[in-house]
C-alpha positions as a LaTeX table, in Angstrom:
\begin{tabular}{lrrr}
\hline
Residue & $x$ (\AA) & $y$ (\AA) & $z$ (\AA) \\
\hline
Met1 & 57.26 & 35.71 & 18.23 \\
Lys2 & 59.43 & 38.66 & 17.31 \\
Asn3 & 59.98 & 37.23 & 13.81 \\
Ile4 & 56.23 & 36.79 & 13.32 \\
Lys5 & 55.63 & 40.47 & 14.22 \\
Asn6 & 58.37 & 41.60 & 11.83 \\
Asn7 & 56.92 & 39.45 & 9.09 \\
Leu8 & 53.46 & 40.90 & 9.70 \\
Lys9 & 54.91 & 44.43 & 9.50 \\
Phe10 & 56.62 & 43.59 & 6.22 \\
Val11 & 53.41 & 42.15 & 4.75 \\
Leu12 & 51.42 & 45.20 & 5.88 \\
Val13 & 53.94 & 47.66 & 4.37 \\
Phe14 & 54.02 & 45.65 & 1.13 \\
Val15 & 50.21 & 45.63 & 0.86 \\
Leu16 & 49.90 & 49.36 & 1.60 \\
Gly17 & 52.65 & 50.15 & $-0.89$ \\
Ser18 & 50.92 & 48.08 & $-3.56$ \\
Ile19 & 47.64 & 49.89 & $-2.94$ \\
Met20 & 49.35 & 53.31 & $-3.21$ \\
Leu21 & 51.15 & 52.34 & $-6.41$ \\
Ser22 & 47.92 & 51.02 & $-7.88$ \\
Ser23 & 46.18 & 54.29 & $-7.01$ \\
Cys24 & 48.97 & 56.33 & $-8.61$ \\
Asp25 & 48.88 & 54.12 & $-11.69$ \\
Ala26 & 45.15 & 54.65 & $-11.96$ \\
Ile27 & 45.60 & 58.43 & $-11.80$ \\
Ile28 & 48.37 & 58.35 & $-14.39$ \\
Asp29 & 46.35 & 56.03 & $-16.63$ \\
Asp30 & 43.33 & 58.32 & $-16.39$ \\
Tyr31 & 45.48 & 61.34 & $-17.22$ \\
Ile32 & 47.05 & 59.69 & $-20.23$ \\
Thr33 & 43.71 & 58.35 & $-21.42$ \\
Asp34 & 41.97 & 61.75 & $-21.17$ \\
Phe35 & 44.80 & 63.86 & $-22.61$ \\
Gly36 & 43.90 & 65.27 & $-26.01$ \\
Asn37 & 40.52 & 63.54 & $-26.14$ \\
Gly38 & 38.36 & 66.54 & $-25.26$ \\
Pro39 & 35.59 & 67.71 & $-27.61$ \\
Ile40 & 36.53 & 69.45 & $-30.88$ \\
Leu41 & 34.48 & 72.63 & $-31.32$ \\
Ala42 & 33.97 & 75.18 & $-34.09$ \\
Glu43 & 34.04 & 78.88 & $-33.23$ \\
Phe44 & 34.70 & 82.29 & $-34.81$ \\
Asp45 & 38.21 & 83.66 & $-34.35$ \\
Ser46 & 36.90 & 87.09 & $-33.28$ \\
Gln47 & 33.76 & 87.99 & $-31.35$ \\
Asn48 & 33.70 & 91.69 & $-32.26$ \\
Thr49 & 35.22 & 93.62 & $-35.14$ \\
Thr50 & 34.71 & 96.73 & $-37.26$ \\
Ala51 & 35.06 & 96.40 & $-41.02$ \\
Asn52 & 35.53 & 99.63 & $-42.99$ \\
Phe53 & 34.42 & 99.98 & $-46.61$ \\
Ile54 & 34.71 & 102.91 & $-49.02$ \\
Gln55 & 31.28 & 103.89 & $-50.33$ \\
Asp56 & 32.12 & 103.41 & $-53.99$ \\
Gly57 & 29.06 & 101.41 & $-55.02$ \\
Thr58 & 30.91 & 98.11 & $-55.38$ \\
Thr59 & 30.15 & 94.78 & $-53.73$ \\
Gln60 & 33.07 & 93.77 & $-51.52$ \\
Thr61 & 33.86 & 90.29 & $-50.18$ \\
Tyr62 & 34.73 & 90.15 & $-46.50$ \\
Asp63 & 36.30 & 87.07 & $-44.88$ \\
Val64 & 35.25 & 85.80 & $-41.45$ \\
Ser65 & 37.59 & 83.19 & $-39.97$ \\
Ile66 & 36.18 & 80.00 & $-38.41$ \\
Ser67 & 38.48 & 77.67 & $-36.45$ \\
Ile68 & 38.34 & 74.42 & $-34.55$ \\
Ile69 & 39.55 & 74.25 & $-30.96$ \\
Gly70 & 39.86 & 71.49 & $-28.39$ \\
Gly71 & 41.25 & 67.99 & $-28.64$ \\
Asp72 & 45.01 & 68.47 & $-28.51$ \\
Asn73 & 44.72 & 71.73 & $-30.52$ \\
Gln74 & 46.19 & 70.04 & $-33.58$ \\
Pro75 & 44.62 & 69.52 & $-37.03$ \\
Ile76 & 42.51 & 66.40 & $-37.34$ \\
Asn77 & 42.43 & 63.83 & $-40.16$ \\
Arg78 & 38.85 & 64.50 & $-41.26$ \\
Pro79 & 37.04 & 67.56 & $-42.62$ \\
Val80 & 34.75 & 69.60 & $-40.41$ \\
Glu81 & 31.52 & 70.81 & $-42.01$ \\
Val82 & 30.12 & 74.05 & $-40.53$ \\
Thr83 & 26.89 & 75.95 & $-41.23$ \\
Ile84 & 26.27 & 79.58 & $-40.29$ \\
Ser85 & 23.43 & 82.10 & $-40.49$ \\
Ala86 & 22.67 & 85.75 & $-39.81$ \\
Asp87 & 21.45 & 86.02 & $-36.22$ \\
Pro88 & 18.14 & 87.89 & $-35.63$ \\
Ser89 & 19.99 & 90.35 & $-33.36$ \\
Ser90 & 21.67 & 91.84 & $-36.46$ \\
Thr91 & 20.81 & 95.45 & $-37.32$ \\
Ala92 & 22.19 & 94.98 & $-40.85$ \\
Thr93 & 19.66 & 93.66 & $-43.37$ \\
Ala94 & 20.27 & 90.97 & $-45.98$ \\
Gly95 & 19.97 & 92.43 & $-49.46$ \\
Thr96 & 20.59 & 95.96 & $-48.17$ \\
Glu97 & 23.93 & 96.08 & $-46.36$ \\
Phe98 & 25.07 & 92.50 & $-46.99$ \\
Asn99 & 24.41 & 89.17 & $-48.66$ \\
Leu100 & 25.31 & 85.73 & $-47.35$ \\
Pro101 & 25.48 & 83.73 & $-50.58$ \\
Thr102 & 26.76 & 80.54 & $-48.93$ \\
Thr103 & 26.01 & 79.24 & $-45.45$ \\
Ser104 & 28.00 & 75.97 & $-45.53$ \\
Phe105 & 31.77 & 75.86 & $-45.21$ \\
Thr106 & 34.42 & 73.16 & $-44.78$ \\
Ile107 & 37.53 & 73.16 & $-42.62$ \\
Pro108 & 39.66 & 70.71 & $-44.64$ \\
Ala109 & 41.27 & 67.68 & $-43.02$ \\
Gly110 & 44.68 & 68.66 & $-41.69$ \\
Gln111 & 43.68 & 72.33 & $-41.28$ \\
Leu112 & 42.56 & 74.32 & $-38.26$ \\
Ser113 & 40.49 & 77.05 & $-39.94$ \\
Thr114 & 38.66 & 78.29 & $-43.00$ \\
Asn115 & 37.08 & 81.58 & $-44.09$ \\
Ala116 & 33.37 & 82.24 & $-44.46$ \\
Gln117 & 32.59 & 84.99 & $-46.95$ \\
Ile118 & 29.98 & 87.73 & $-46.80$ \\
Glu119 & 29.20 & 90.23 & $-49.54$ \\
Val120 & 29.05 & 93.86 & $-48.43$ \\
Leu121 & 26.92 & 96.28 & $-50.49$ \\
Thr122 & 28.98 & 99.45 & $-50.03$ \\
Ser123 & 26.53 & 101.86 & $-51.67$ \\
Asn124 & 24.00 & 101.22 & $-48.89$ \\
Leu125 & 26.33 & 101.74 & $-45.94$ \\
Asp126 & 25.65 & 104.83 & $-43.83$ \\
Pro127 & 28.89 & 106.22 & $-42.35$ \\
Phe128 & 26.96 & 107.94 & $-39.56$ \\
Asp129 & 24.65 & 105.04 & $-38.75$ \\
Ala130 & 26.70 & 101.87 & $-39.13$ \\
Lys131 & 24.77 & 98.59 & $-39.05$ \\
Thr132 & 25.99 & 95.42 & $-37.38$ \\
Leu133 & 25.88 & 91.92 & $-38.81$ \\
Val134 & 25.84 & 89.16 & $-36.20$ \\
Leu135 & 26.78 & 85.74 & $-37.55$ \\
Lys136 & 25.99 & 82.50 & $-35.75$ \\
Ile137 & 27.48 & 79.01 & $-36.10$ \\
Asp138 & 24.44 & 76.76 & $-36.28$ \\
Thr139 & 25.95 & 73.31 & $-36.74$ \\
Ser140 & 29.28 & 71.51 & $-36.97$ \\
Thr141 & 30.07 & 67.87 & $-37.69$ \\
Glu142 & 32.25 & 67.94 & $-34.56$ \\
Gly143 & 30.70 & 70.36 & $-32.07$ \\
Val144 & 29.88 & 74.05 & $-31.62$ \\
Ser145 & 31.57 & 76.32 & $-29.08$ \\
Glu146 & 29.53 & 78.33 & $-26.60$ \\
Ser147 & 31.17 & 81.37 & $-28.26$ \\
Asn148 & 29.25 & 80.77 & $-31.48$ \\
Leu149 & 28.52 & 84.42 & $-32.39$ \\
Thr150 & 30.59 & 87.13 & $-34.05$ \\
Ser151 & 29.55 & 90.78 & $-34.38$ \\
Ile152 & 30.76 & 92.71 & $-37.45$ \\
Lys153 & 30.17 & 96.45 & $-37.62$ \\
Leu154 & 29.81 & 97.39 & $-41.30$ \\
Gln155 & 31.27 & 100.90 & $-41.35$ \\
Gly156 & 31.08 & 103.09 & $-44.43$ \\
Val157 & 34.00 & 105.48 & $-44.93$ \\
Cys158 & 34.65 & 108.36 & $-47.34$ \\
Glu159 & 37.53 & 109.13 & $-49.68$ \\
Leu160 & 40.32 & 111.08 & $-47.96$ \\
Asp161 & 40.09 & 114.86 & $-48.36$ \\
Leu162 & 42.82 & 116.31 & $-46.19$ \\
Ser163 & 41.59 & 119.90 & $-46.57$ \\
Gly164 & 38.29 & 118.89 & $-44.96$ \\
Phe165 & 40.07 & 118.56 & $-41.61$ \\
Val166 & 41.13 & 122.22 & $-41.56$ \\
Gly167 & 39.14 & 124.27 & $-39.05$ \\
Val168 & 38.15 & 124.69 & $-35.42$ \\
Tyr169 & 37.36 & 121.75 & $-33.16$ \\
Thr170 & 35.79 & 121.09 & $-29.78$ \\
Ser171 & 38.18 & 118.81 & $-27.89$ \\
Val172 & 37.70 & 116.62 & $-24.85$ \\
Asn173 & 41.01 & 116.14 & $-23.08$ \\
Thr174 & 41.15 & 113.55 & $-20.29$ \\
Arg175 & 43.15 & 116.08 & $-18.23$ \\
Phe176 & 40.23 & 118.52 & $-17.98$ \\
Ala177 & 36.53 & 118.32 & $-17.15$ \\
Ala178 & 35.39 & 121.01 & $-19.60$ \\
Pro179 & 35.76 & 120.81 & $-23.42$ \\
Leu180 & 38.61 & 122.80 & $-24.94$ \\
Val181 & 39.18 & 124.42 & $-28.34$ \\
Ser182 & 41.64 & 123.11 & $-30.94$ \\
Thr183 & 42.57 & 124.20 & $-34.44$ \\
Val184 & 43.77 & 122.08 & $-37.36$ \\
Glu185 & 45.94 & 123.22 & $-40.28$ \\
Leu186 & 47.58 & 121.36 & $-43.14$ \\
Gly187 & 51.00 & 120.09 & $-42.06$ \\
Pro188 & 54.38 & 120.74 & $-43.66$ \\
Val189 & 54.73 & 117.23 & $-45.16$ \\
Pro190 & 52.29 & 115.25 & $-47.38$ \\
Asn191 & 49.25 & 113.75 & $-45.60$ \\
Ser192 & 50.04 & 115.57 & $-42.35$ \\
Leu193 & 48.01 & 117.84 & $-40.08$ \\
Leu194 & 49.26 & 120.39 & $-37.55$ \\
Ile195 & 46.97 & 120.35 & $-34.51$ \\
Thr196 & 47.04 & 123.07 & $-31.87$ \\
Asn197 & 45.34 & 122.18 & $-28.60$ \\
Thr198 & 44.68 & 125.06 & $-26.22$ \\
Asp199 & 44.46 & 124.16 & $-22.54$ \\
Gly200 & 44.96 & 125.83 & $-19.19$ \\
Tyr201 & 48.74 & 125.74 & $-19.56$ \\
Gly202 & 49.06 & 127.15 & $-23.07$ \\
Asp203 & 49.15 & 125.67 & $-26.56$ \\
Asp204 & 50.32 & 122.15 & $-27.48$ \\
Glu205 & 51.27 & 121.62 & $-31.11$ \\
Val206 & 50.95 & 118.09 & $-32.46$ \\
Leu207 & 52.00 & 117.03 & $-35.97$ \\
Val208 & 50.22 & 113.88 & $-37.18$ \\
Leu209 & 50.68 & 111.78 & $-40.31$ \\
Leu210 & 47.48 & 110.17 & $-41.63$ \\
Ser211 & 47.46 & 106.78 & $-43.33$ \\
Thr212 & 46.19 & 107.06 & $-46.90$ \\
Asp213 & 44.10 & 103.88 & $-46.50$ \\
Val214 & 40.76 & 105.15 & $-45.21$ \\
Thr215 & 39.67 & 101.59 & $-44.39$ \\
Asn216 & 42.52 & 101.58 & $-41.86$ \\
Pro217 & 42.35 & 105.20 & $-40.66$ \\
Thr218 & 45.31 & 105.38 & $-38.31$ \\
Met219 & 47.70 & 108.19 & $-37.40$ \\
Thr220 & 51.32 & 108.43 & $-36.27$ \\
Tyr221 & 53.15 & 111.37 & $-34.71$ \\
Ile222 & 56.04 & 113.21 & $-36.28$ \\
Ser223 & 58.38 & 114.00 & $-33.42$ \\
Glu224 & 61.49 & 115.93 & $-32.43$ \\
Glu225 & 63.71 & 115.37 & $-35.45$ \\
Asn226 & 61.13 & 117.34 & $-37.47$ \\
Glu227 & 60.85 & 120.01 & $-34.75$ \\
Ala228 & 57.22 & 119.21 & $-33.96$ \\
Tyr229 & 57.21 & 120.04 & $-30.27$ \\
Leu230 & 54.32 & 120.09 & $-27.82$ \\
Tyr231 & 55.89 & 122.68 & $-25.54$ \\
Asp232 & 59.08 & 123.67 & $-23.74$ \\
Asn233 & 59.29 & 122.23 & $-20.22$ \\
Ser234 & 61.26 & 124.39 & $-17.79$ \\
Thr235 & 63.01 & 121.32 & $-16.31$ \\
Tyr236 & 63.38 & 118.85 & $-19.19$ \\
Gly237 & 63.39 & 121.05 & $-22.26$ \\
Trp238 & 61.36 & 120.36 & $-25.40$ \\
Val239 & 58.50 & 117.86 & $-25.10$ \\
Trp240 & 57.10 & 116.02 & $-28.14$ \\
Ala241 & 54.33 & 113.54 & $-28.91$ \\
Thr242 & 55.31 & 109.91 & $-29.53$ \\
Thr243 & 53.21 & 107.20 & $-31.15$ \\
Leu244 & 52.04 & 104.36 & $-28.88$ \\
Thr245 & 50.65 & 102.25 & $-31.71$ \\
Ala246 & 49.14 & 103.65 & $-34.89$ \\
Glu247 & 45.79 & 102.01 & $-34.06$ \\
Gln248 & 45.46 & 104.10 & $-30.90$ \\
Ser249 & 45.07 & 107.32 & $-32.89$ \\
Thr250 & 42.41 & 107.38 & $-35.61$ \\
Tyr251 & 40.55 & 109.72 & $-37.94$ \\
Asn252 & 37.14 & 109.70 & $-39.61$ \\
Ser253 & 37.25 & 110.66 & $-43.28$ \\
Cys254 & 33.50 & 111.46 & $-43.37$ \\
Asp255 & 32.94 & 113.78 & $-40.39$ \\
Tyr256 & 36.64 & 114.75 & $-39.98$ \\
Ser257 & 36.73 & 113.81 & $-36.29$ \\
Leu258 & 40.08 & 112.90 & $-34.71$ \\
Asn259 & 40.99 & 110.67 & $-31.78$ \\
Leu260 & 44.47 & 111.28 & $-30.40$ \\
Glu261 & 46.47 & 109.18 & $-27.95$ \\
Tyr262 & 50.18 & 109.71 & $-27.48$ \\
Lys263 & 52.98 & 109.68 & $-24.95$ \\
Arg264 & 54.87 & 112.84 & $-24.02$ \\
Cys265 & 58.61 & 112.39 & $-24.36$ \\
Val266 & 61.75 & 114.42 & $-23.67$ \\
Ser267 & 65.41 & 113.84 & $-24.46$ \\
Ile268 & 65.95 & 111.55 & $-21.46$ \\
Gly269 & 62.76 & 109.47 & $-21.78$ \\
Cys270 & 58.96 & 109.56 & $-21.69$ \\
Phe271 & 56.47 & 110.59 & $-19.02$ \\
Gly272 & 54.16 & 107.90 & $-17.62$ \\
Gly273 & 50.65 & 107.46 & $-18.94$ \\
Ser274 & 49.31 & 108.93 & $-22.16$ \\
Arg275 & 47.34 & 111.92 & $-23.40$ \\
Val276 & 43.90 & 111.10 & $-24.82$ \\
Ile277 & 42.06 & 113.80 & $-26.80$ \\
Thr278 & 38.80 & 113.42 & $-28.75$ \\
Met279 & 38.24 & 116.14 & $-31.35$ \\
Thr280 & 34.92 & 117.03 & $-33.05$ \\
Lys281 & 34.87 & 119.59 & $-35.87$ \\
Gln282 & 32.66 & 122.64 & $-35.22$ \\
\hline
\end{tabular}
């Protein structure tokens, strides 16, 4: 009788173990079967961007990247045909600010992306009233992502005239509720400006170097080795402005406005946070 019970226990354990292994195998099989077999979708690489163009009367070609995602995120062995159009939500007008000469594009087999091209009519861009082109992916021979729109702000910019920045500015400093007054002079080195910001604690002097490419209007800060100091701190000594990234400080070559963002640094390191100042010429 005892042997019969033991045999029954053995059979029961064996059956349960087989069921569990079968269940695990089914899960593993499902996982392996599904891996990398998701839908392949076409989408724009960026959903929002600003494209700057000098108003020189030329027609410029601007590339908009389209990629495929999904599957196992690897290139596939067949081309993907994509069609696009200008979405009705666009404020830019075809034939005025842009042309879309071709609406069909191919992502070649073995590739993950291609560029769609738009033509930008620079003579019609208004630097003070930029229009936005919204492109839409209409169809794809694979599938279309839910993120099928991209918004491109077509910004007109002016040739760089450094002397146009000289003057008095109204400044909004994140440290203070009320606007402050700043002055701008030509700096001691080429393409530089010396900015004096007056606040409740005195004057801060900032020396900035402007990029000469007005379609990428960034600024960097010239610091202590050139003796461009913000102020003298009673505890830490001289304080100077340090670039975070060039893209975080920008200028406008048409209305001469300036947007500053920098860290304050001393000989032993930098203070936390950053100074953000928006300057509008009076």
